[in-house]
Amino acid sequence: MQLGLSSYSFFPLLKDGSLSIEDMFRWVKAQEGEHVEIAAFTLAPAGADANHELGKDVETVERIEAAVRETGIVVSGLCIGANFIDIGPDERREQIERVKRYIELCDRLGARFLRHDVVTWSRRLNDIAELEREFAGIAEACHEIATFAGRYGVTTSVEDHGFFMNSSERIRRLLHAVDLPNFRLTVDVGNFLCVDEDPLIATRACLPHASVVHLKDFYVRHHRPGPGWLETVGGQYILGSIFGFGDLDAPALVKSVVDSGFDGFVSLEFEGNEPSLFACETGLSNIRRLFAEVAG
């Protein structure tokens, strides 16, 4: 396995300018990380909308390439938003073509993995009938994109992300409907909580189909503690934490990753309130300690 970090872990620092793209890659190297997974929106300029395309930002792409050359830290993959429902055919076609352009960007950056959403992150499923109505169209779009990605040697994936296409059953159902060898799952061990699914059970179910694994932790409360907490579908409240400090069973999750035989990129993804660099350094330390404990 190759341990690294998602750029999302550094988002507050990237956003306020206190950490540059180059600084991020240097920091990962200093911590003996092996890769950076880029969440495209974290490198977007202030005020950019959801359809901002990293590939059209020539200066930023060149800075990423230079940082890779300087540090030897590879870009493992890209993570992007996408939406294939609740829109007209022309806009849907543009969404698909936009994802394809990110596949071309993956190839330019030497990244072999692209995670794309299929609906907007905040879109909640009001009734299971909604999913049934939209499912075939979502699978069709994913199939077209993965077929295109295959020409570049890129593996595409969906993640247990947001609320609509989230749950181990839903993303595995989509995986089997698309039925292509280069369409897989990005397995985020914490995000299953957004739909109140047990993270350990869900992670174990999805690991055989994983292209990339995100290690993440959350605090979980049954009553609203105050501002800043995310309400789940079932009315729980979650808040990101340093990996190993939260309420997830971090040792069991790490053991499950090892036991599954997964041997790809593992990304620490921190999204809590603690200072970002401290949280990332501590999270990496905890992950390494837990992997060492599993290895005996």
Coordinates of C-alpha atoms in Angstrom, one line a residue:
M1 CA 0.0 0.0 0.0
Q2 CA 1.0 3.6 -0.6
L3 CA 0.1 6.1 2.1
G4 CA -0.5 9.7 1.3
L5 CA -3.0 12.5 1.7
S6 CA -6.0 14.1 0.0
S7 CA -5.6 17.8 -0.8
Y8 CA -8.9 18.2 1.0
S9 CA -7.0 17.7 4.2
F10 CA -5.2 21.0 3.6
F11 CA -8.2 22.9 2.2
P12 CA -8.4 25.6 4.9
L13 CA -4.8 26.4 4.4
L14 CA -4.9 26.3 0.6
K15 CA -8.0 28.5 0.7
D16 CA -6.5 31.2 2.9
G17 CA -3.2 31.1 1.1
S18 CA -1.1 30.1 4.0
L19 CA -0.1 26.9 2.2
S20 CA 0.8 26.8 -1.5
I21 CA 0.6 23.9 -3.8
E22 CA 4.3 23.5 -3.6
D23 CA 4.2 23.7 0.2
M24 CA 1.6 20.9 0.2
F25 CA 3.8 18.5 -1.8
R26 CA 6.9 19.4 0.3
W27 CA 5.0 18.8 3.5
V28 CA 3.8 15.4 2.3
K29 CA 7.4 14.5 1.4
A30 CA 8.7 15.7 4.8
Q31 CA 6.2 13.4 6.4
E32 CA 7.4 10.5 4.3
G33 CA 4.1 10.3 2.4
E34 CA 4.0 8.7 -1.0
H35 CA 1.3 10.5 -2.9
V36 CA -1.2 13.4 -3.1
E37 CA -4.7 12.8 -4.2
I38 CA -6.1 16.0 -5.6
A39 CA -9.7 17.1 -4.9
A40 CA -10.0 19.5 -7.8
F41 CA -12.1 22.1 -6.0
T42 CA -9.5 22.6 -3.3
L43 CA -7.2 24.2 -5.9
A44 CA -9.9 26.4 -7.5
P45 CA -9.6 30.2 -7.3
A46 CA -11.8 32.1 -4.8
G47 CA -15.3 32.5 -6.1
A48 CA -15.2 29.7 -8.6
D49 CA -18.4 27.7 -9.2
A50 CA -18.9 24.0 -9.1
N51 CA -18.1 23.6 -12.8
H52 CA -14.6 25.2 -12.5
E53 CA -12.2 23.0 -14.5
L54 CA -8.7 22.5 -13.1
G55 CA -7.4 21.4 -16.5
K56 CA -8.2 24.9 -18.0
D57 CA -6.1 26.6 -15.3
V58 CA -2.8 26.2 -17.1
E59 CA -0.7 27.9 -14.4
T60 CA -2.0 25.7 -11.6
V61 CA -1.5 22.5 -13.6
E62 CA 2.0 23.5 -14.4
R63 CA 2.7 24.2 -10.7
I64 CA 1.4 20.7 -9.8
E65 CA 3.7 19.2 -12.5
A66 CA 6.7 21.1 -11.1
A67 CA 5.9 20.1 -7.5
V68 CA 5.8 16.5 -8.6
R69 CA 9.2 16.8 -10.3
E70 CA 10.7 18.6 -7.3
T71 CA 9.5 16.3 -4.6
G72 CA 9.0 12.9 -6.3
I73 CA 5.5 12.8 -4.7
V74 CA 3.1 11.5 -7.3
V75 CA -0.4 12.5 -8.0
S76 CA -2.3 9.3 -7.3
G77 CA -5.7 10.5 -8.6
L78 CA -8.2 13.3 -9.0
C79 CA -11.6 13.7 -7.2
I80 CA -14.3 15.8 -8.9
G81 CA -17.9 16.6 -8.5
A82 CA -20.4 15.7 -11.3
N83 CA -24.1 15.6 -11.7
F84 CA -26.1 13.5 -14.2
I85 CA -29.7 14.1 -12.9
D86 CA -32.2 16.9 -12.5
I87 CA -30.8 18.6 -15.6
G88 CA -31.6 18.8 -19.4
P89 CA -29.9 16.6 -22.0
D90 CA -27.5 19.3 -23.2
E91 CA -26.3 20.1 -19.7
R92 CA -26.0 16.4 -19.0
R93 CA -23.9 15.9 -22.1
E94 CA -21.6 18.7 -21.0
Q95 CA -21.3 17.2 -17.5
I96 CA -20.1 13.9 -19.1
E97 CA -17.7 15.7 -21.4
R98 CA -16.3 17.6 -18.5
V99 CA -15.5 14.4 -16.7
K100 CA -13.8 13.1 -19.8
R101 CA -11.6 16.2 -19.9
Y102 CA -10.5 15.3 -16.3
I103 CA -9.6 11.9 -17.5
E104 CA -7.3 13.6 -20.0
L105 CA -5.9 15.7 -17.2
C106 CA -5.2 12.5 -15.1
D107 CA -3.2 11.2 -18.0
R108 CA -1.2 14.4 -18.3
L109 CA -0.4 14.3 -14.6
G110 CA 0.4 10.6 -14.6
A111 CA -2.5 9.8 -12.3
R112 CA -4.3 6.6 -13.0
F113 CA -7.4 7.1 -10.9
L114 CA -10.4 9.5 -11.2
R115 CA -13.3 9.6 -8.7
H116 CA -16.3 11.4 -10.0
D117 CA -19.7 12.0 -8.3
V118 CA -22.9 11.2 -10.1
V119 CA -25.1 13.8 -8.3
T120 CA -24.4 17.0 -6.4
W121 CA -23.1 16.3 -2.9
S122 CA -26.0 17.9 -1.1
R123 CA -28.7 16.2 -3.1
R124 CA -30.7 14.0 -0.6
L125 CA -32.8 11.0 -1.6
N126 CA -36.4 11.8 -0.6
D127 CA -37.7 8.4 -1.6
I128 CA -36.1 5.2 -3.0
A129 CA -38.3 5.6 -6.1
E130 CA -36.1 8.5 -7.1
L131 CA -33.1 6.3 -7.2
E132 CA -35.0 3.7 -9.3
R133 CA -36.0 6.4 -11.8
E134 CA -32.5 7.8 -12.2
F135 CA -30.4 4.7 -11.8
A136 CA -30.3 3.5 -15.4
G137 CA -29.2 7.0 -16.6
I138 CA -26.5 7.2 -14.0
A139 CA -25.2 3.8 -14.9
E140 CA -25.2 4.7 -18.6
A141 CA -23.2 7.9 -17.9
C142 CA -20.6 6.0 -15.8
H143 CA -20.3 3.3 -18.4
E144 CA -19.6 5.9 -21.2
I145 CA -17.0 7.7 -19.0
A146 CA -15.2 4.5 -17.9
T147 CA -15.1 3.3 -21.5
F148 CA -13.4 6.5 -22.5
A149 CA -11.1 6.3 -19.5
G150 CA -10.0 2.8 -20.6
R151 CA -8.2 4.3 -23.6
Y152 CA -5.9 6.2 -21.2
G153 CA -5.4 3.4 -18.7
V154 CA -7.4 5.3 -16.1
T155 CA -9.7 3.7 -13.6
T156 CA -12.8 5.6 -12.7
S157 CA -14.8 5.2 -9.5
V158 CA -17.7 6.4 -7.5
E159 CA -17.4 7.0 -3.8
D160 CA -19.8 6.7 -0.8
H161 CA -20.1 10.5 -1.0
G162 CA -23.0 12.7 -0.1
F163 CA -26.4 11.3 0.5
F164 CA -28.1 10.2 -2.8
M165 CA -25.7 7.5 -4.2
N166 CA -24.3 6.6 -0.8
S167 CA -24.5 3.2 1.0
S168 CA -22.6 0.1 0.4
E169 CA -25.5 -1.5 -1.4
R170 CA -26.1 1.4 -3.8
I171 CA -22.5 1.9 -4.9
R172 CA -22.0 -1.8 -5.3
R173 CA -25.2 -2.0 -7.3
L174 CA -23.9 0.7 -9.6
L175 CA -20.5 -1.0 -9.9
H176 CA -22.2 -4.2 -11.2
A177 CA -24.6 -2.3 -13.5
V178 CA -21.6 -0.6 -15.2
D179 CA -19.7 -3.9 -15.3
L180 CA -16.4 -2.7 -16.6
P181 CA -13.0 -3.7 -15.2
N182 CA -11.8 -0.1 -14.9
F183 CA -14.9 1.1 -13.0
R184 CA -14.4 0.6 -9.3
L185 CA -15.1 2.1 -5.9
T186 CA -13.3 4.8 -3.9
V187 CA -14.0 3.5 -0.4
D188 CA -14.2 6.2 2.3
V189 CA -14.4 4.4 5.6
G190 CA -16.2 7.3 7.3
N191 CA -18.7 8.7 4.7
F192 CA -21.1 5.8 5.2
L193 CA -22.2 7.6 8.3
C194 CA -23.9 10.2 6.2
V195 CA -26.6 7.7 5.5
D196 CA -26.3 6.1 9.0
E197 CA -24.7 2.9 7.8
D198 CA -22.2 1.1 10.1
P199 CA -18.8 2.2 8.7
L200 CA -17.0 -1.1 9.5
I201 CA -19.6 -3.4 8.0
A202 CA -20.0 -1.2 4.9
T203 CA -16.3 -0.8 4.4
R204 CA -15.8 -4.6 4.6
A205 CA -18.5 -5.1 2.0
C206 CA -16.9 -2.6 -0.4
L207 CA -13.2 -3.3 0.0
P208 CA -13.1 -6.1 -2.6
H209 CA -14.0 -3.5 -5.2
A210 CA -11.8 -0.7 -4.1
S211 CA -9.6 1.3 -6.4
V212 CA -8.6 3.8 -3.7
V213 CA -9.2 3.9 0.1
H214 CA -9.8 7.1 2.2
L215 CA -9.1 6.8 5.9
K216 CA -11.2 9.3 7.8
D217 CA -12.7 9.6 11.3
F218 CA -15.7 11.4 12.8
Y219 CA -17.2 12.3 16.1
V220 CA -20.8 11.0 16.3
R221 CA -23.6 12.4 18.4
H222 CA -27.3 11.5 18.7
H223 CA -28.3 15.1 19.6
R224 CA -27.3 18.3 17.9
P225 CA -24.2 19.6 19.8
G226 CA -24.1 23.0 18.2
P227 CA -23.1 24.7 14.9
G228 CA -20.7 23.0 12.5
W229 CA -22.0 19.5 12.7
L230 CA -23.4 17.7 9.7
E231 CA -26.9 16.1 10.1
T232 CA -27.1 12.6 8.7
V233 CA -30.1 11.2 6.8
G234 CA -31.3 9.5 10.1
G235 CA -30.8 12.6 12.3
Q236 CA -27.4 11.9 13.8
Y237 CA -24.7 14.5 13.9
I238 CA -21.2 14.0 12.7
L239 CA -18.0 16.1 12.8
G240 CA -14.6 15.3 11.3
S241 CA -11.8 14.4 13.7
I242 CA -8.2 13.4 13.6
F243 CA -7.9 9.8 12.5
G244 CA -7.9 7.6 15.6
F245 CA -9.4 10.3 17.9
G246 CA -13.0 10.0 16.8
D247 CA -15.8 7.5 17.3
L248 CA -15.1 5.1 14.4
D249 CA -13.3 1.8 15.2
A250 CA -10.1 2.9 13.6
P251 CA -8.1 -0.3 14.6
A252 CA -10.8 -2.6 13.1
L253 CA -11.0 -0.4 9.9
V254 CA -7.3 -0.6 9.3
K255 CA -7.2 -4.3 10.0
S256 CA -10.1 -4.7 7.5
V257 CA -8.1 -2.9 4.8
V258 CA -5.1 -5.2 5.4
D259 CA -7.2 -8.3 5.6
S260 CA -8.9 -7.5 2.3
G261 CA -5.6 -7.7 0.5
F262 CA -5.9 -4.1 -0.8
D263 CA -2.6 -3.0 -2.1
G264 CA -3.2 0.4 -3.7
F265 CA -3.3 4.1 -2.7
V266 CA -4.5 4.9 0.8
S267 CA -5.4 8.6 1.4
L268 CA -5.7 10.3 4.8
E269 CA -8.6 12.7 4.5
F270 CA -9.0 15.1 7.4
E271 CA -12.0 17.4 7.6
G272 CA -12.2 18.5 11.2
N273 CA -11.8 21.6 13.2
E274 CA -8.3 20.9 14.6
P275 CA -5.3 22.7 13.1
S276 CA -4.8 21.0 9.7
L277 CA -1.1 20.2 9.8
F278 CA -1.2 18.9 13.4
A279 CA -4.2 16.8 12.4
C280 CA -2.6 15.4 9.3
E281 CA 0.7 14.6 11.1
T282 CA -1.1 13.0 14.0
G283 CA -3.4 11.1 11.7
L284 CA -0.5 9.7 9.7
S285 CA 1.2 8.7 12.8
N286 CA -1.9 6.8 14.0
I287 CA -2.4 5.1 10.7
R288 CA 1.2 3.9 10.6
R289 CA 1.0 2.7 14.2
L290 CA -2.2 0.8 13.5
F291 CA -0.8 -0.8 10.3
A292 CA 2.3 -1.9 12.3
E293 CA 0.1 -3.4 15.0
V294 CA -1.8 -5.4 12.4
A295 CA 1.5 -6.6 10.9
G296 CA 2.6 -7.7 14.4

